[in-house]
Amino acid sequence: MVSFSLFIIVVICLFHLMIGLFVLLTNKRDRTNQLFFAFVLSIIGWLITNYFSDDGTFSHTIVDVFNVAVFEFPVIAAYFVLLFSLLFTGKYSARAPWQKVAIVLGTGTMMIVSGTKLLVDGLLIKGHNVYGIVYGPATPFYFAYLLIYFGLVIIIFIRALRQSTGAKRTRIRYILAGILASFSVAIVTNLLLPFITHDFSLDTLGPFSTLFLVGGISYAIVKHRLFDIRVVVARSVAFVVLIAVLAVAYGVVIFGASVLLFPGKQLDAAQSVIFISLSLLMAVTFQSLRRTTERLTDNIFFRNRYDSQDVINNFSKILVSELDLSRILKKALTELCEQLHIQFGQILVYNNDRVYRIEHFGPLPQRLMVAPELAKLDHSMLIADELPIGERKTLMDQHGIRISMALRTREESVGYLLLGDKLSGDIYSNQDIEILEIIGKELAVAVLNAKAYAQIQEFNLTLQARIDHATGRLRVANRHLKELDRAKDEFISMASHQLRTPLTTIKGYLSMMLEGDAGRLTAPQKEFVGYAFGSSERMVNLISDLLNVSRLSAGRFLIQTKPTDMVQMVADEVRQLETHASGKGIKLIFNAPPEKLPPAQIDENKTRQVIMNFIDNAIYYTQKGEVRVVLDQTPERVRLEVRDSGIGVPDAAKRKLFSKFFRADNAQTVRPDGTGLGLYLAKRVVEDQGGTIIFSSTEGKGSTFGFELPTKPTAATSEDKHGRSK
Amino acid sequence: MAAANDNPKEAPPKEDADKDSKLILIAEDDPFISRMYQIKLEGAGLRVIVKNNGRDAFEAIRSEHPSLALLDINMPELSGLEVLAALQSDGFDFASMPVIVLTNSSELSDRNKAHSYGAEYLVKAELTPREVLNMIAAKLGMEQSTP
């Protein structure tokens, strides 16, 4: 059965080598990984030398070398595994320098000692079989060395097991279990039993013991992210184990079959090698096709290599370029899940402790987390694989969530980012987690800003709605007011007409009496009828004023311009009022411009009314002195001023002087029957023709009223007014 | 505005009152007003016919050929403006007869319409009968001088 045990050794060695290489290649620069690889190599060395040390077919020198090496490798292995345990558990740097020196010195001393006759004094050889060893005096020290070193390893891992939590604890547990199992088996079979009984028949069990250790480590790799090994590697480890198992099984079947079919006829070495090779080939090819296709798909679909900086940059760009909350959430989540190859993700945004927005990526979860559940996950980052068994881990597992991040800024909690499995089924790598930590902070700030922006938008909408509502009501009120205004105008128009008809008769017949159409009147008759006539006149004028005001407010004030000789017009008005002025003992003076002027394009009738009004007022409100009318005209403008030395306008009244129905107190006293419409209408007439009113006054000293009019119609005057009147 | 003058400056032509005097049509539904103008105009030596509705006024203008017409606007049957419209569609020559629209309604649209027929537009209440007479005299005087 020499060949069979060789086959077993080869498989085990290959298995060890692969595991060691995977670990090393995962992170070549990490000393922990390097030490693990060295440890695995020294175990392989021990396995090989242990196998050949029993074989006496080699020359004596080679047999001697093997038998020295078989003791040297455990020394080295013990050294590497001790350093590994210290580094892995993070205790190496805490050790005092003398301790580190002692470890090196101990190993060095023991290596030297193992190479001398002090340990292996001689070999017991029978034929081609080395069946025993003559132990030298240093043997107890050798045992002590191994016990101390491996003992330390076990103690270190036990301590670490107590101090660690979560996934790390699980990993250490498996490593520890592997170490304990393999150490105890190897020490019993390969050290204690041979030493005590001098029986080496069981030392072939030693190699199997290392399977416990490597098996434990493999399990930790596959299930618990030991050494941060990616899934392809983890899966490969599983394949290696499978192949090894298959190869052993096939080998056993082949050997069993050959023994049964050809009893008494042992297979020779060449045949054995062929069978072993075939069984290995079968085992390998059985899986190779599947493995190749799986590798291919891995490379195409689950390629989760990415550039952290790129992902972060893209992510920042999204956060900066968007302000709308829903779009930010959608884009950010999509980018994150696509770049990191995550099956599904969720962002929940909170507002006042209630879920405000939810965004999904990938398949929808069967059930959403509710607020009390989420409250349990209120940590900056929770990774389900690393959580100790408990409420939170169960909760996350139930929802298929591998990572939960509470998004928060310094001031407030914003929501949660929940991520499911990776598409590859892989666990989240350190790179993923680092990126998530960076992105999580940025996302929290961006979400907070977007939320504020969204709330402002919503507020704007309600505000707009309120404004629209208020405007609508105002519009209705305005329409109602316009209707009322029109009704008022119609009423005034009708009332005026109805008042004017009897007034026409009263005024007409009174005028005829005065004119002698009813015979000669006595002086008192003439006087009294004259009063009645004057009052009827005033009433007619009052009605005209009222109508004009009503028309003005309805926008129906019509300006009709025609070429007018201003000098002629002003002279007419002055002549008409001269009697009135001289009757009061006031001088009425007209300062006409020296040369003849071209006609001005103005509304003659209305402007005449204005001029008359100014002069009439000036005479009324002046007790003594003069009223001077000054006319001045340029080709563009005509300027008229009526200056008096009358009572003037009090400062308080100046501002409202041109308002409808307004009358200054002192004017009220002098002329109680005034309507307060004259100046208001004057201002409208002047301004509707594109002109400006001139007014200045000092109370008690006198006033100046006047206007400046453009002599040619402007766009703002006649045409415009025509258009509006129709 | 202008006070009633005691002494009329311009006396209307009083000679040849009967044979060659002008005929004035007054269309006015208010008898007090029509009578008032009638007295004043006849006193000035003019002949007057009074009609108290638009239809009669229209017929009178066609049959009597007055020298001038005073038309009220608000009248039964036809308004003063409708009379003008009817005359126009009848092919009436407005240049042969000056028209003064005398009304107490001061709608701007009415005024514009009156102007479009070449008619004068005046507010009754703002004028004394003498002022109306003076205006008629002026119109007729101009008419007389031009042909």
Coordinates of C-alpha atoms in Angstrom, one line a residue, chain A residues 93-503:
Chain A
S93 CA 3.3 44.6 18.5
A94 CA 2.3 44.4 22.2
R95 CA 5.0 41.8 23.0
A96 CA 8.2 43.0 24.7
P97 CA 11.3 42.9 22.5
W98 CA 12.9 40.2 24.7
Q99 CA 9.9 38.0 24.1
K100 CA 10.4 38.3 20.3
V101 CA 14.1 37.6 20.7
A102 CA 13.4 34.6 22.9
I103 CA 11.1 33.2 20.3
V104 CA 13.7 33.5 17.6
L105 CA 16.5 32.2 19.9
G106 CA 14.4 29.2 21.0
T107 CA 13.7 28.3 17.4
G108 CA 17.3 28.8 16.3
T109 CA 18.7 26.7 19.2
M110 CA 16.2 23.9 18.6
M111 CA 17.0 23.9 14.8
I112 CA 20.7 23.5 15.6
V113 CA 20.0 20.8 18.2
S114 CA 17.7 18.9 15.9
G115 CA 20.4 18.7 13.3
T116 CA 22.8 16.9 15.7
K117 CA 23.0 13.4 17.3
L118 CA 21.6 15.0 20.5
L119 CA 18.1 14.4 19.1
V120 CA 18.3 11.5 16.7
D121 CA 21.1 9.3 17.7
G122 CA 20.5 6.6 15.2
L123 CA 18.0 4.8 12.9
L124 CA 16.6 1.4 13.3
I125 CA 16.5 -0.1 9.8
K126 CA 15.1 -3.5 8.8
G127 CA 15.6 -4.2 5.1
H128 CA 14.2 -1.2 3.3
N129 CA 12.1 0.0 6.2
V130 CA 13.2 2.5 8.7
Y131 CA 11.1 1.3 11.6
G132 CA 12.6 3.2 14.5
I133 CA 14.7 6.0 15.9
V134 CA 17.2 6.0 18.6
Y135 CA 16.5 9.2 20.6
G136 CA 19.3 11.3 21.9
P137 CA 19.5 13.2 25.2
A138 CA 17.9 16.4 23.8
T139 CA 14.6 14.7 23.1
P140 CA 12.7 16.0 26.2
F141 CA 13.8 19.5 25.2
Y142 CA 12.5 19.0 21.7
F143 CA 9.1 17.9 23.1
A144 CA 9.1 20.8 25.5
Y145 CA 9.8 23.2 22.7
L146 CA 6.9 22.0 20.6
L147 CA 4.6 21.8 23.5
I148 CA 5.5 25.3 24.6
Y149 CA 5.2 26.8 21.1
F150 CA 2.0 25.1 20.1
G151 CA 0.7 25.6 23.6
L152 CA 1.3 29.4 23.3
V153 CA -0.5 29.4 20.0
I154 CA -3.5 27.7 21.5
I155 CA -3.4 30.1 24.5
I156 CA -3.2 33.1 22.2
F157 CA -6.1 32.0 20.1
I158 CA -8.2 31.2 23.2
R159 CA -7.5 34.6 24.6
A160 CA -8.4 36.2 21.3
L161 CA -11.5 34.2 21.1
R162 CA -12.7 35.6 24.4
Q163 CA -11.9 39.2 23.4
S164 CA -13.3 39.2 19.9
T165 CA -16.9 39.3 18.7
G166 CA -18.9 38.6 15.5
A167 CA -17.3 37.2 12.5
K168 CA -13.8 37.4 13.8
R169 CA -14.8 35.3 16.8
T170 CA -16.3 32.7 14.5
R171 CA -13.2 32.6 12.4
I172 CA -10.9 32.2 15.4
R173 CA -13.2 29.5 16.7
Y174 CA -12.7 27.4 13.5
I175 CA -8.9 28.1 13.4
L176 CA -8.6 27.1 17.0
A177 CA -10.7 23.9 16.6
G178 CA -8.4 23.0 13.6
I179 CA -5.3 23.7 15.6
L180 CA -6.4 21.8 18.6
A181 CA -7.5 18.8 16.6
S182 CA -4.4 18.6 14.4
F183 CA -1.9 19.4 17.1
S184 CA -3.3 16.8 19.5
V185 CA -3.5 14.1 16.8
A186 CA 0.0 14.9 15.4
I187 CA 1.6 15.1 18.8
V188 CA 0.0 11.8 20.0
T189 CA 0.7 9.8 16.8
N190 CA 4.0 11.2 15.7
L191 CA 5.7 12.2 19.0
L192 CA 4.3 10.6 22.1
L193 CA 3.5 7.1 20.8
P194 CA 6.8 6.7 18.9
F195 CA 8.7 8.0 21.9
I196 CA 6.9 5.9 24.4
T197 CA 6.3 2.7 22.5
H198 CA 9.0 3.1 19.8
D199 CA 6.2 2.2 17.5
F200 CA 6.0 4.2 14.3
S201 CA 3.2 2.3 12.7
L202 CA 0.7 5.1 13.4
D203 CA 2.9 8.0 12.2
T204 CA 1.1 7.9 8.9
L205 CA -1.9 9.3 10.6
G206 CA 0.0 12.5 11.2
P207 CA -0.6 13.9 7.8
F208 CA -4.3 13.5 8.2
S209 CA -4.2 15.5 11.3
T210 CA -3.1 18.6 9.4
L211 CA -6.4 18.2 7.5
F212 CA -8.2 19.4 10.6
L213 CA -6.2 22.5 10.7
V214 CA -6.4 23.3 7.0
G215 CA -10.1 22.2 7.0
G216 CA -10.9 24.6 9.8
I217 CA -9.2 27.4 8.0
S218 CA -10.9 26.5 4.7
Y219 CA -14.2 26.6 6.4
A220 CA -13.4 30.0 7.9
I221 CA -12.4 31.2 4.5
V222 CA -15.5 29.9 2.7
K223 CA -18.1 30.9 5.3
H224 CA -16.5 33.7 7.3
R225 CA -14.3 35.9 5.1
L226 CA -11.0 34.8 6.6
F227 CA -8.1 36.8 5.1
D228 CA -10.6 38.8 3.1
I229 CA -10.5 36.2 0.4
R230 CA -12.9 36.8 -2.5
V231 CA -15.5 34.4 -3.4
V232 CA -13.8 32.9 -6.4
V233 CA -11.0 31.8 -4.2
A234 CA -13.4 30.6 -1.5
R235 CA -15.2 28.6 -4.1
S236 CA -11.9 27.2 -5.4
V237 CA -11.0 26.1 -1.9
A238 CA -14.3 24.2 -1.8
F239 CA -13.4 22.7 -5.2
V240 CA -10.0 21.6 -4.0
V241 CA -11.5 19.9 -1.0
L242 CA -14.1 18.2 -3.3
I243 CA -11.4 17.1 -5.7
A244 CA -9.3 15.7 -2.9
V245 CA -12.2 13.8 -1.5
L246 CA -13.2 12.5 -5.0
A247 CA -9.6 11.5 -5.7
V248 CA -9.3 9.6 -2.5
A249 CA -12.7 7.9 -3.0
Y250 CA -11.8 6.9 -6.6
G251 CA -8.4 5.6 -5.4
V252 CA -10.0 3.5 -2.7
V253 CA -12.5 2.1 -5.2
I254 CA -9.7 1.3 -7.7
F255 CA -7.5 -0.4 -5.2
G256 CA -10.4 -2.2 -3.7
A257 CA -11.5 -3.4 -7.1
S258 CA -8.0 -4.6 -8.1
V259 CA -7.6 -6.5 -4.8
L260 CA -11.0 -8.1 -5.2
L261 CA -10.6 -8.9 -8.9
F262 CA -7.0 -10.0 -8.8
P263 CA -6.4 -11.5 -5.4
G264 CA -2.9 -12.2 -4.4
K265 CA -1.6 -10.2 -7.4
Q266 CA -0.3 -6.9 -6.1
L267 CA -0.3 -3.9 -8.4
D268 CA 3.2 -2.8 -9.3
A269 CA 4.3 0.8 -8.9
A270 CA 3.8 1.8 -12.5
Q271 CA 0.3 0.5 -12.6
S272 CA -0.4 2.2 -9.3
V273 CA 0.8 5.5 -10.7
I274 CA -1.4 5.1 -13.8
F275 CA -4.5 4.3 -11.6
I276 CA -3.8 7.2 -9.3
S277 CA -3.3 9.6 -12.2
L278 CA -6.5 8.4 -13.8
S279 CA -8.5 8.8 -10.6
L280 CA -7.0 12.3 -10.2
L281 CA -7.7 13.1 -13.8
M282 CA -11.3 11.9 -13.3
A283 CA -11.7 14.0 -10.2
V284 CA -10.3 17.0 -11.9
T285 CA -12.2 16.7 -15.2
F286 CA -15.4 16.0 -13.4
Q287 CA -15.4 19.5 -12.2
S288 CA -13.2 21.3 -14.7
L289 CA -15.9 22.1 -17.2
R290 CA -18.3 23.4 -14.6
R291 CA -15.5 25.4 -13.0
T292 CA -14.4 26.9 -16.3
T293 CA -17.9 28.0 -17.2
E294 CA -18.4 29.3 -13.7
R295 CA -15.1 31.3 -13.8
L296 CA -16.2 32.7 -17.2
T297 CA -19.6 33.9 -15.8
D298 CA -17.8 35.2 -12.7
N299 CA -15.6 37.3 -14.9
I300 CA -18.4 38.6 -17.0
F301 CA -21.3 39.1 -14.6
F302 CA -19.8 39.3 -11.1
R303 CA -16.7 41.1 -11.8
N304 CA -16.6 43.3 -8.8
R305 CA -13.4 45.0 -9.3
Y306 CA -13.8 48.7 -9.5
D307 CA -11.8 51.9 -8.9
S308 CA -12.8 53.4 -5.5
Q309 CA -11.9 56.9 -6.6
D310 CA -14.0 56.6 -9.7
V311 CA -17.0 55.4 -7.8
I312 CA -16.7 58.2 -5.3
N313 CA -16.2 60.8 -7.9
N314 CA -19.2 59.6 -9.9
F315 CA -21.2 59.5 -6.8
S316 CA -20.2 63.1 -5.8
K317 CA -21.1 64.3 -9.3
I318 CA -24.6 62.9 -8.9
L319 CA -25.1 64.4 -5.5
V320 CA -23.9 67.8 -6.8
S321 CA -25.8 67.8 -10.1
E322 CA -29.2 67.0 -8.6
L323 CA -31.5 68.9 -6.3
D324 CA -34.6 66.9 -6.5
L325 CA -34.8 64.4 -3.7
S326 CA -36.4 61.5 -5.7
R327 CA -33.9 61.8 -8.5
I328 CA -31.0 62.0 -6.1
L329 CA -32.1 58.9 -4.3
K330 CA -32.7 57.0 -7.5
K331 CA -29.5 58.0 -9.2
A332 CA -27.3 57.5 -6.1
L333 CA -28.8 54.1 -5.3
T334 CA -28.5 52.9 -8.8
E335 CA -24.9 54.0 -9.1
L336 CA -24.0 52.4 -5.8
C337 CA -25.7 49.1 -6.5
E338 CA -24.4 48.9 -10.1
Q339 CA -20.8 49.7 -9.2
L340 CA -20.6 47.5 -6.2
H341 CA -22.7 44.7 -7.9
I342 CA -25.4 44.6 -5.2
Q343 CA -28.6 42.7 -5.8
F344 CA -30.9 45.1 -4.2
G345 CA -30.8 48.3 -2.1
Q346 CA -33.1 50.6 -0.4
I347 CA -32.9 54.2 0.9
L348 CA -35.4 55.3 3.4
V349 CA -35.6 59.0 4.2
Y350 CA -37.1 60.1 7.4
N351 CA -38.9 63.3 8.2
N352 CA -40.0 64.0 11.8
D353 CA -39.5 60.3 12.8
R354 CA -41.7 59.1 9.9
V355 CA -40.7 57.6 6.7
Y356 CA -40.8 60.4 4.1
R357 CA -39.5 58.8 0.9
I358 CA -38.4 55.3 -0.1
E359 CA -36.3 54.4 -3.1
H360 CA -35.6 50.9 -4.3
F361 CA -33.1 49.3 -6.5
G362 CA -33.4 45.7 -7.7
P363 CA -36.2 43.3 -6.8
L364 CA -38.6 44.7 -4.3
P365 CA -38.4 43.2 -0.8
Q366 CA -41.4 41.1 0.3
R367 CA -41.8 43.2 3.4
L368 CA -40.5 46.7 4.3
M369 CA -38.9 47.3 7.5
V370 CA -41.1 49.1 9.9
A371 CA -39.9 52.0 12.0
P372 CA -39.4 50.1 15.3
E373 CA -37.3 47.6 13.4
L374 CA -35.2 50.3 11.8
A375 CA -34.7 51.9 15.2
K376 CA -32.8 48.8 16.2
L377 CA -30.4 49.4 13.4
D378 CA -29.5 52.9 14.4
H379 CA -25.8 52.5 14.0
S380 CA -23.5 54.2 11.5
M381 CA -22.8 50.8 9.9
L382 CA -23.9 47.3 10.7
I383 CA -22.6 44.3 8.7
A384 CA -24.8 41.3 9.2
D385 CA -21.9 38.9 8.7
E386 CA -19.9 40.4 11.5
L387 CA -22.7 40.8 14.0
P388 CA -22.9 38.4 17.0
I389 CA -25.9 36.1 17.0
G390 CA -28.8 38.2 18.3
E391 CA -31.8 40.4 17.6
R392 CA -30.1 42.6 15.1
K393 CA -28.5 39.9 13.1
T394 CA -31.7 37.9 13.0
L395 CA -33.6 41.0 11.8
M396 CA -31.2 41.7 9.0
D397 CA -31.1 38.1 7.9
Q398 CA -34.9 38.0 7.8
H399 CA -34.9 40.9 5.4
G400 CA -31.9 39.6 3.4
I401 CA -30.0 42.8 4.4
R402 CA -26.3 42.4 4.6
I403 CA -25.4 46.0 5.4
S404 CA -27.4 48.7 7.2
M405 CA -26.2 52.2 7.4
A406 CA -28.0 54.9 9.4
L407 CA -27.5 58.1 7.3
R408 CA -26.9 61.0 9.6
T409 CA -25.3 64.4 9.5
R410 CA -23.8 66.0 12.6
E411 CA -27.1 67.5 13.5
E412 CA -29.8 65.0 12.6
S413 CA -30.7 61.6 11.5
V414 CA -31.7 61.5 7.8
G415 CA -32.6 57.9 7.2
Y416 CA -31.2 54.5 6.3
L417 CA -29.3 52.8 3.5
L418 CA -30.0 49.1 3.4
L419 CA -28.1 46.8 1.1
G420 CA -28.8 43.2 0.2
D421 CA -26.5 40.5 -1.0
K422 CA -23.9 41.1 -3.7
L423 CA -24.8 39.6 -7.1
S424 CA -21.8 37.3 -6.7
G425 CA -23.1 36.0 -3.4
D426 CA -19.8 37.3 -2.1
I427 CA -19.4 39.0 1.2
Y428 CA -18.7 42.7 1.3
S429 CA -15.0 43.4 0.9
N430 CA -13.1 46.0 2.9
Q431 CA -13.0 48.2 -0.2
D432 CA -16.8 48.1 -0.3
I433 CA -17.1 49.0 3.3
E434 CA -14.6 51.8 3.0
I435 CA -16.4 53.2 0.1
L436 CA -19.8 52.9 1.8
E437 CA -18.5 54.8 4.8
I438 CA -17.4 57.7 2.6
I439 CA -20.5 57.7 0.4
G440 CA -22.8 57.4 3.4
K441 CA -21.7 60.7 4.8
E442 CA -22.0 62.5 1.5
L443 CA -25.4 60.9 0.9
A444 CA -26.7 62.0 4.2
V445 CA -25.8 65.7 3.6
A446 CA -27.1 65.6 0.0
V447 CA -30.4 64.0 1.2
L448 CA -30.8 66.6 3.9
N449 CA -30.3 69.4 1.4
A450 CA -32.6 67.9 -1.1
K451 CA -35.2 67.4 1.6
A452 CA -35.0 71.0 2.6
Y453 CA -35.2 72.0 -1.1
A454 CA -38.3 69.7 -1.6
Q455 CA -39.9 71.2 1.5
I456 CA -39.3 74.7 0.2
Q457 CA -40.8 73.7 -3.1
E458 CA -43.8 72.3 -1.4
F459 CA -44.1 75.4 0.6
N460 CA -43.9 77.5 -2.5
L461 CA -46.7 75.4 -4.0
T462 CA -49.0 76.0 -1.1
L463 CA -48.0 79.6 -1.1
Q464 CA -48.8 79.9 -4.8
A465 CA -52.1 78.2 -4.3
R466 CA -53.0 80.6 -1.5
I467 CA -51.9 83.6 -3.6
D468 CA -54.0 82.3 -6.6
H469 CA -56.9 81.9 -4.3
A470 CA -56.5 85.4 -2.9
T471 CA -56.0 86.8 -6.3
G472 CA -59.1 85.1 -7.6
R473 CA -61.1 86.6 -4.8
L474 CA -59.6 90.0 -5.5
R475 CA -60.5 89.6 -9.2
V476 CA -64.1 88.8 -8.3
A477 CA -64.2 91.8 -5.9
N478 CA -62.7 94.0 -8.6
R479 CA -65.2 92.8 -11.2
H480 CA -68.0 93.5 -8.7
L481 CA -66.5 97.0 -8.0
K482 CA -66.4 97.7 -11.7
E483 CA -70.0 96.7 -12.1
L484 CA -70.9 99.0 -9.2
D485 CA -68.9 101.8 -10.8
R486 CA -70.6 101.4 -14.1
A487 CA -74.0 101.3 -12.4
K488 CA -73.0 104.5 -10.6
D489 CA -72.0 106.2 -13.8
E490 CA -75.2 105.1 -15.5
F491 CA -77.1 106.5 -12.6
I492 CA -75.3 109.8 -12.7
S493 CA -75.7 110.0 -16.5
M494 CA -79.4 109.3 -16.3
A495 CA -79.9 111.6 -13.3
S496 CA -78.1 114.4 -15.0
H497 CA -80.3 114.1 -18.0
Q498 CA -83.4 114.0 -15.9
L499 CA -82.2 117.1 -13.9
R500 CA -81.1 119.0 -17.0
T501 CA -84.5 118.9 -18.7
P502 CA -86.5 120.9 -16.1
L503 CA -83.4 123.1 -15.6

